[in-house]
């Protein structure tokens, strides 16, 4: 199936491999579209990948997308071969930073905290992956600290004694 894709569809497919546990359309647009690129043209290419069963769209209304694990492994291999892993990891981390900073800013004005948490909860796997990448990359330590700081209330709500404490201890050291 991959070899039958147009070159721009192949680029999108391999870049989608960076996501863990799925992704929203808006997150994908932030991460996989190059600076100056058209984020809306990505929707057509994503539709082609869904039609060809390389990407799965889940849910009614606003779908959430994911690659089957075997397709994701292949996409990651293609991402590595293209030399794009570092750039896409950084983009995902920066997109997650923006997402949790928006979440953190909205807490003060939100009538319902639980609704905010439910909206961001599907991205927790991507947040964890972005945090692991940023913690393991000395040049991205500032992103790791920003992710931790802006997501503090989220960690307390969803995982009070798990990943957050371990990550704080690593960041501190």
PDB file of C-alpha atoms in Angstrom:
ATOM      1  CA  UNK A   1       0.000   0.000   0.000  1.00  0.00           C
ATOM      2  CA  UNK A   2       2.793   2.423   0.884  1.00  0.00           C
ATOM      3  CA  UNK A   3       4.483   2.154  -2.504  1.00  0.00           C
ATOM      4  CA  UNK A   4       1.195   3.061  -4.213  1.00  0.00           C
ATOM      5  CA  UNK A   5       0.979   6.360  -2.364  1.00  0.00           C
ATOM      6  CA  UNK A   6       1.878   9.695  -3.905  1.00  0.00           C
ATOM      7  CA  UNK A   7       5.130  11.178  -2.519  1.00  0.00           C
ATOM      8  CA  UNK A   8       3.310  13.753  -0.352  1.00  0.00           C
ATOM      9  CA  UNK A   9       1.079  10.977   1.043  1.00  0.00           C
ATOM     10  CA  UNK A  10       4.186   8.929   1.873  1.00  0.00           C
ATOM     11  CA  UNK A  11       5.624  11.922   3.731  1.00  0.00           C
ATOM     12  CA  UNK A  12       2.426  12.313   5.743  1.00  0.00           C
ATOM     13  CA  UNK A  13       2.242   8.597   6.505  1.00  0.00           C
ATOM     14  CA  UNK A  14       5.791   8.387   7.851  1.00  0.00           C
ATOM     15  CA  UNK A  15       5.370  11.556   9.903  1.00  0.00           C
ATOM     16  CA  UNK A  16       2.174  10.263  11.506  1.00  0.00           C
ATOM     17  CA  UNK A  17       4.276   7.456  12.961  1.00  0.00           C
ATOM     18  CA  UNK A  18       5.559   9.876  15.608  1.00  0.00           C
ATOM     19  CA  UNK A  19       2.204   9.820  17.408  1.00  0.00           C
ATOM     20  CA  UNK A  20       1.659   7.420  20.280  1.00  0.00           C
ATOM     21  CA  UNK A  21      -1.884   6.373  21.110  1.00  0.00           C
ATOM     22  CA  UNK A  22      -3.438   8.306  18.265  1.00  0.00           C
ATOM     23  CA  UNK A  23      -3.867  11.944  17.393  1.00  0.00           C
ATOM     24  CA  UNK A  24      -6.425  14.613  16.679  1.00  0.00           C
ATOM     25  CA  UNK A  25      -6.581  16.404  13.355  1.00  0.00           C
ATOM     26  CA  UNK A  26      -5.443  19.682  14.914  1.00  0.00           C
ATOM     27  CA  UNK A  27      -2.453  18.038  16.615  1.00  0.00           C
ATOM     28  CA  UNK A  28      -1.450  16.364  13.350  1.00  0.00           C
ATOM     29  CA  UNK A  29      -1.644  19.680  11.531  1.00  0.00           C
ATOM     30  CA  UNK A  30       0.654  21.276  14.127  1.00  0.00           C
ATOM     31  CA  UNK A  31       3.213  18.491  13.958  1.00  0.00           C
ATOM     32  CA  UNK A  32       3.407  17.038  10.460  1.00  0.00           C
ATOM     33  CA  UNK A  33       2.906  20.127   8.292  1.00  0.00           C
ATOM     34  CA  UNK A  34       6.114  21.997   7.485  1.00  0.00           C
ATOM     35  CA  UNK A  35       6.420  25.659   8.389  1.00  0.00           C
ATOM     36  CA  UNK A  36       4.773  27.651   5.642  1.00  0.00           C
ATOM     37  CA  UNK A  37       2.897  24.563   4.453  1.00  0.00           C
ATOM     38  CA  UNK A  38      -0.850  24.371   4.036  1.00  0.00           C
ATOM     39  CA  UNK A  39      -2.330  22.536   7.038  1.00  0.00           C
ATOM     40  CA  UNK A  40      -5.655  22.114   5.240  1.00  0.00           C
ATOM     41  CA  UNK A  41      -4.190  20.223   2.274  1.00  0.00           C
ATOM     42  CA  UNK A  42      -3.074  17.609   4.784  1.00  0.00           C
ATOM     43  CA  UNK A  43      -6.732  16.710   5.347  1.00  0.00           C
ATOM     44  CA  UNK A  44      -7.089  15.385   1.794  1.00  0.00           C
ATOM     45  CA  UNK A  45      -3.941  13.298   2.146  1.00  0.00           C
ATOM     46  CA  UNK A  46      -5.116  12.001   5.516  1.00  0.00           C
ATOM     47  CA  UNK A  47      -8.423  11.023   3.908  1.00  0.00           C
ATOM     48  CA  UNK A  48      -6.525   9.010   1.304  1.00  0.00           C
ATOM     49  CA  UNK A  49      -4.575   7.208   4.055  1.00  0.00           C
ATOM     50  CA  UNK A  50      -7.846   6.394   5.830  1.00  0.00           C
ATOM     51  CA  UNK A  51      -9.402   5.118   2.582  1.00  0.00           C
ATOM     52  CA  UNK A  52      -6.385   2.868   2.046  1.00  0.00           C
ATOM     53  CA  UNK A  53      -6.598   1.541   5.611  1.00  0.00           C
ATOM     54  CA  UNK A  54      -3.181   2.899   6.576  1.00  0.00           C
ATOM     55  CA  UNK A  55      -4.759   5.220   9.147  1.00  0.00           C
ATOM     56  CA  UNK A  56      -7.818   4.410  11.244  1.00  0.00           C
ATOM     57  CA  UNK A  57     -10.418   7.063  12.105  1.00  0.00           C
ATOM     58  CA  UNK A  58     -12.227   6.349  15.376  1.00  0.00           C
ATOM     59  CA  UNK A  59     -15.268   7.993  16.869  1.00  0.00           C
ATOM     60  CA  UNK A  60     -18.308   9.814  15.689  1.00  0.00           C
ATOM     61  CA  UNK A  61     -18.394  13.553  15.265  1.00  0.00           C
ATOM     62  CA  UNK A  62     -14.798  14.677  15.641  1.00  0.00           C
ATOM     63  CA  UNK A  63     -12.696  11.602  14.848  1.00  0.00           C
ATOM     64  CA  UNK A  64      -9.461  10.598  16.482  1.00  0.00           C
ATOM     65  CA  UNK A  65      -6.907   8.912  14.252  1.00  0.00           C
ATOM     66  CA  UNK A  66      -4.254   6.263  14.755  1.00  0.00           C
ATOM     67  CA  UNK A  67      -2.015   3.918  12.835  1.00  0.00           C
ATOM     68  CA  UNK A  68      -2.206   0.198  13.454  1.00  0.00           C
ATOM     69  CA  UNK A  69       0.917  -0.807  15.350  1.00  0.00           C
ATOM     70  CA  UNK A  70       2.479  -2.675  12.401  1.00  0.00           C
ATOM     71  CA  UNK A  71       1.882   0.350  10.158  1.00  0.00           C
ATOM     72  CA  UNK A  72       3.301   2.648  12.843  1.00  0.00           C
ATOM     73  CA  UNK A  73       6.480   0.573  13.088  1.00  0.00           C
ATOM     74  CA  UNK A  74       6.899   0.820   9.322  1.00  0.00           C
ATOM     75  CA  UNK A  75       6.168   4.562   9.396  1.00  0.00           C
ATOM     76  CA  UNK A  76       8.836   5.039  12.066  1.00  0.00           C
ATOM     77  CA  UNK A  77      11.334   3.082   9.956  1.00  0.00           C
ATOM     78  CA  UNK A  78      10.537   5.377   7.036  1.00  0.00           C
ATOM     79  CA  UNK A  79      10.862   8.429   9.286  1.00  0.00           C
ATOM     80  CA  UNK A  80      14.292   7.247  10.405  1.00  0.00           C
ATOM     81  CA  UNK A  81      15.367   6.571   6.809  1.00  0.00           C
ATOM     82  CA  UNK A  82      14.276  10.094   5.841  1.00  0.00           C
ATOM     83  CA  UNK A  83      16.296  11.582   8.716  1.00  0.00           C
ATOM     84  CA  UNK A  84      13.234  13.289  10.182  1.00  0.00           C
ATOM     85  CA  UNK A  85      12.945  11.672  13.605  1.00  0.00           C
ATOM     86  CA  UNK A  86      14.562  14.476  15.595  1.00  0.00           C
ATOM     87  CA  UNK A  87      12.587  17.216  13.838  1.00  0.00           C
ATOM     88  CA  UNK A  88       9.249  15.427  14.291  1.00  0.00           C
ATOM     89  CA  UNK A  89       9.970  14.582  17.927  1.00  0.00           C
ATOM     90  CA  UNK A  90      10.730  18.273  18.542  1.00  0.00           C
ATOM     91  CA  UNK A  91       7.569  19.372  16.707  1.00  0.00           C
ATOM     92  CA  UNK A  92       5.458  16.951  18.727  1.00  0.00           C
ATOM     93  CA  UNK A  93       7.020  18.169  21.975  1.00  0.00           C
ATOM     94  CA  UNK A  94       6.450  21.808  21.026  1.00  0.00           C
ATOM     95  CA  UNK A  95       2.854  21.078  20.000  1.00  0.00           C
ATOM     96  CA  UNK A  96       2.239  19.289  23.285  1.00  0.00           C
ATOM     97  CA  UNK A  97       3.804  22.214  25.131  1.00  0.00           C
ATOM     98  CA  UNK A  98       1.364  24.586  23.431  1.00  0.00           C
ATOM     99  CA  UNK A  99      -1.520  22.236  24.213  1.00  0.00           C
ATOM    100  CA  UNK A 100      -0.735  21.942  27.925  1.00  0.00           C
ATOM    101  CA  UNK A 101       0.007  25.672  28.207  1.00  0.00           C
ATOM    102  CA  UNK A 102      -3.446  26.380  26.731  1.00  0.00           C
ATOM    103  CA  UNK A 103      -4.903  23.865  29.196  1.00  0.00           C
ATOM    104  CA  UNK A 104      -3.080  25.493  32.108  1.00  0.00           C
ATOM    105  CA  UNK A 105      -4.236  28.985  31.091  1.00  0.00           C
ATOM    106  CA  UNK A 106      -7.838  27.810  30.694  1.00  0.00           C
ATOM    107  CA  UNK A 107      -8.050  26.345  34.196  1.00  0.00           C
ATOM    108  CA  UNK A 108      -8.578  29.740  35.819  1.00  0.00           C
ATOM    109  CA  UNK A 109     -11.518  30.569  33.563  1.00  0.00           C
ATOM    110  CA  UNK A 110     -13.112  27.175  33.033  1.00  0.00           C
ATOM    111  CA  UNK A 111     -16.494  26.567  34.598  1.00  0.00           C
ATOM    112  CA  UNK A 112     -15.749  22.823  34.643  1.00  0.00           C
ATOM    113  CA  UNK A 113     -12.243  21.508  35.238  1.00  0.00           C
ATOM    114  CA  UNK A 114     -13.308  17.953  34.420  1.00  0.00           C
ATOM    115  CA  UNK A 115     -14.378  19.014  30.906  1.00  0.00           C
ATOM    116  CA  UNK A 116     -10.899  20.440  30.283  1.00  0.00           C
ATOM    117  CA  UNK A 117      -9.299  17.231  31.519  1.00  0.00           C
ATOM    118  CA  UNK A 118     -11.564  15.093  29.318  1.00  0.00           C
ATOM    119  CA  UNK A 119     -10.601  17.171  26.293  1.00  0.00           C
ATOM    120  CA  UNK A 120      -6.864  16.734  26.796  1.00  0.00           C
ATOM    121  CA  UNK A 121      -6.831  13.212  28.256  1.00  0.00           C
ATOM    122  CA  UNK A 122      -6.676  11.457  24.844  1.00  0.00           C
ATOM    123  CA  UNK A 123      -3.290  13.126  24.254  1.00  0.00           C
ATOM    124  CA  UNK A 124      -1.665  11.754  27.416  1.00  0.00           C
ATOM    125  CA  UNK A 125       0.323   9.114  25.529  1.00  0.00           C
ATOM    126  CA  UNK A 126       1.695  11.826  23.256  1.00  0.00           C
ATOM    127  CA  UNK A 127       2.452  14.008  26.274  1.00  0.00           C
ATOM    128  CA  UNK A 128       4.355  11.184  27.938  1.00  0.00           C
ATOM    129  CA  UNK A 129       6.293  10.462  24.730  1.00  0.00           C
ATOM    130  CA  UNK A 130       7.111  14.146  24.223  1.00  0.00           C
ATOM    131  CA  UNK A 131       8.257  14.399  27.813  1.00  0.00           C
ATOM    132  CA  UNK A 132      10.476  11.296  27.498  1.00  0.00           C
ATOM    133  CA  UNK A 133      12.040  12.717  24.333  1.00  0.00           C
ATOM    134  CA  UNK A 134      12.612  16.148  25.865  1.00  0.00           C
ATOM    135  CA  UNK A 135      14.072  14.653  29.065  1.00  0.00           C
ATOM    136  CA  UNK A 136      16.514  12.523  27.079  1.00  0.00           C
ATOM    137  CA  UNK A 137      17.652  15.413  24.893  1.00  0.00           C
ATOM    138  CA  UNK A 138      19.828  17.962  26.726  1.00  0.00           C
ATOM    139  CA  UNK A 139      19.079  20.606  24.099  1.00  0.00           C
ATOM    140  CA  UNK A 140      15.354  20.178  24.775  1.00  0.00           C
ATOM    141  CA  UNK A 141      15.470  20.227  28.579  1.00  0.00           C
ATOM    142  CA  UNK A 142      13.691  23.603  28.562  1.00  0.00           C
ATOM    143  CA  UNK A 143      10.791  21.976  26.706  1.00  0.00           C
ATOM    144  CA  UNK A 144      10.656  19.186  29.305  1.00  0.00           C
ATOM    145  CA  UNK A 145      10.494  21.704  32.131  1.00  0.00           C
ATOM    146  CA  UNK A 146       7.806  23.720  30.334  1.00  0.00           C
ATOM    147  CA  UNK A 147       5.790  20.540  29.717  1.00  0.00           C
ATOM    148  CA  UNK A 148       6.001  19.586  33.375  1.00  0.00           C
ATOM    149  CA  UNK A 149       5.164  23.053  34.651  1.00  0.00           C
ATOM    150  CA  UNK A 150       2.155  23.593  32.399  1.00  0.00           C
ATOM    151  CA  UNK A 151       0.780  20.101  32.920  1.00  0.00           C
ATOM    152  CA  UNK A 152       1.087  20.012  36.706  1.00  0.00           C
ATOM    153  CA  UNK A 153      -2.682  20.189  37.352  1.00  0.00           C
ATOM    154  CA  UNK A 154      -3.273  17.572  34.673  1.00  0.00           C
ATOM    155  CA  UNK A 155      -0.830  15.120  36.248  1.00  0.00           C
ATOM    156  CA  UNK A 156      -2.361  15.667  39.674  1.00  0.00           C
ATOM    157  CA  UNK A 157      -5.811  14.909  38.284  1.00  0.00           C
ATOM    158  CA  UNK A 158      -4.961  11.940  36.049  1.00  0.00           C
ATOM    159  CA  UNK A 159      -1.840  10.380  37.509  1.00  0.00           C
ATOM    160  CA  UNK A 160      -1.105  11.750  40.977  1.00  0.00           C
ATOM    161  CA  UNK A 161       1.618   9.264  41.888  1.00  0.00           C
ATOM    162  CA  UNK A 162       2.873   7.958  38.559  1.00  0.00           C
ATOM    163  CA  UNK A 163       4.834   9.423  35.703  1.00  0.00           C
ATOM    164  CA  UNK A 164       4.842  13.013  36.893  1.00  0.00           C
ATOM    165  CA  UNK A 165       6.732  12.369  40.109  1.00  0.00           C
ATOM    166  CA  UNK A 166       9.341  10.280  38.318  1.00  0.00           C
ATOM    167  CA  UNK A 167       9.767  12.962  35.653  1.00  0.00           C
ATOM    168  CA  UNK A 168      10.015  15.757  38.219  1.00  0.00           C
ATOM    169  CA  UNK A 169      12.749  13.850  40.028  1.00  0.00           C
ATOM    170  CA  UNK A 170      14.701  13.337  36.804  1.00  0.00           C
ATOM    171  CA  UNK A 171      14.275  16.992  35.819  1.00  0.00           C
ATOM    172  CA  UNK A 172      15.414  18.130  39.231  1.00  0.00           C
ATOM    173  CA  UNK A 173      18.583  16.027  39.133  1.00  0.00           C
TER     174      UNK A 173
END
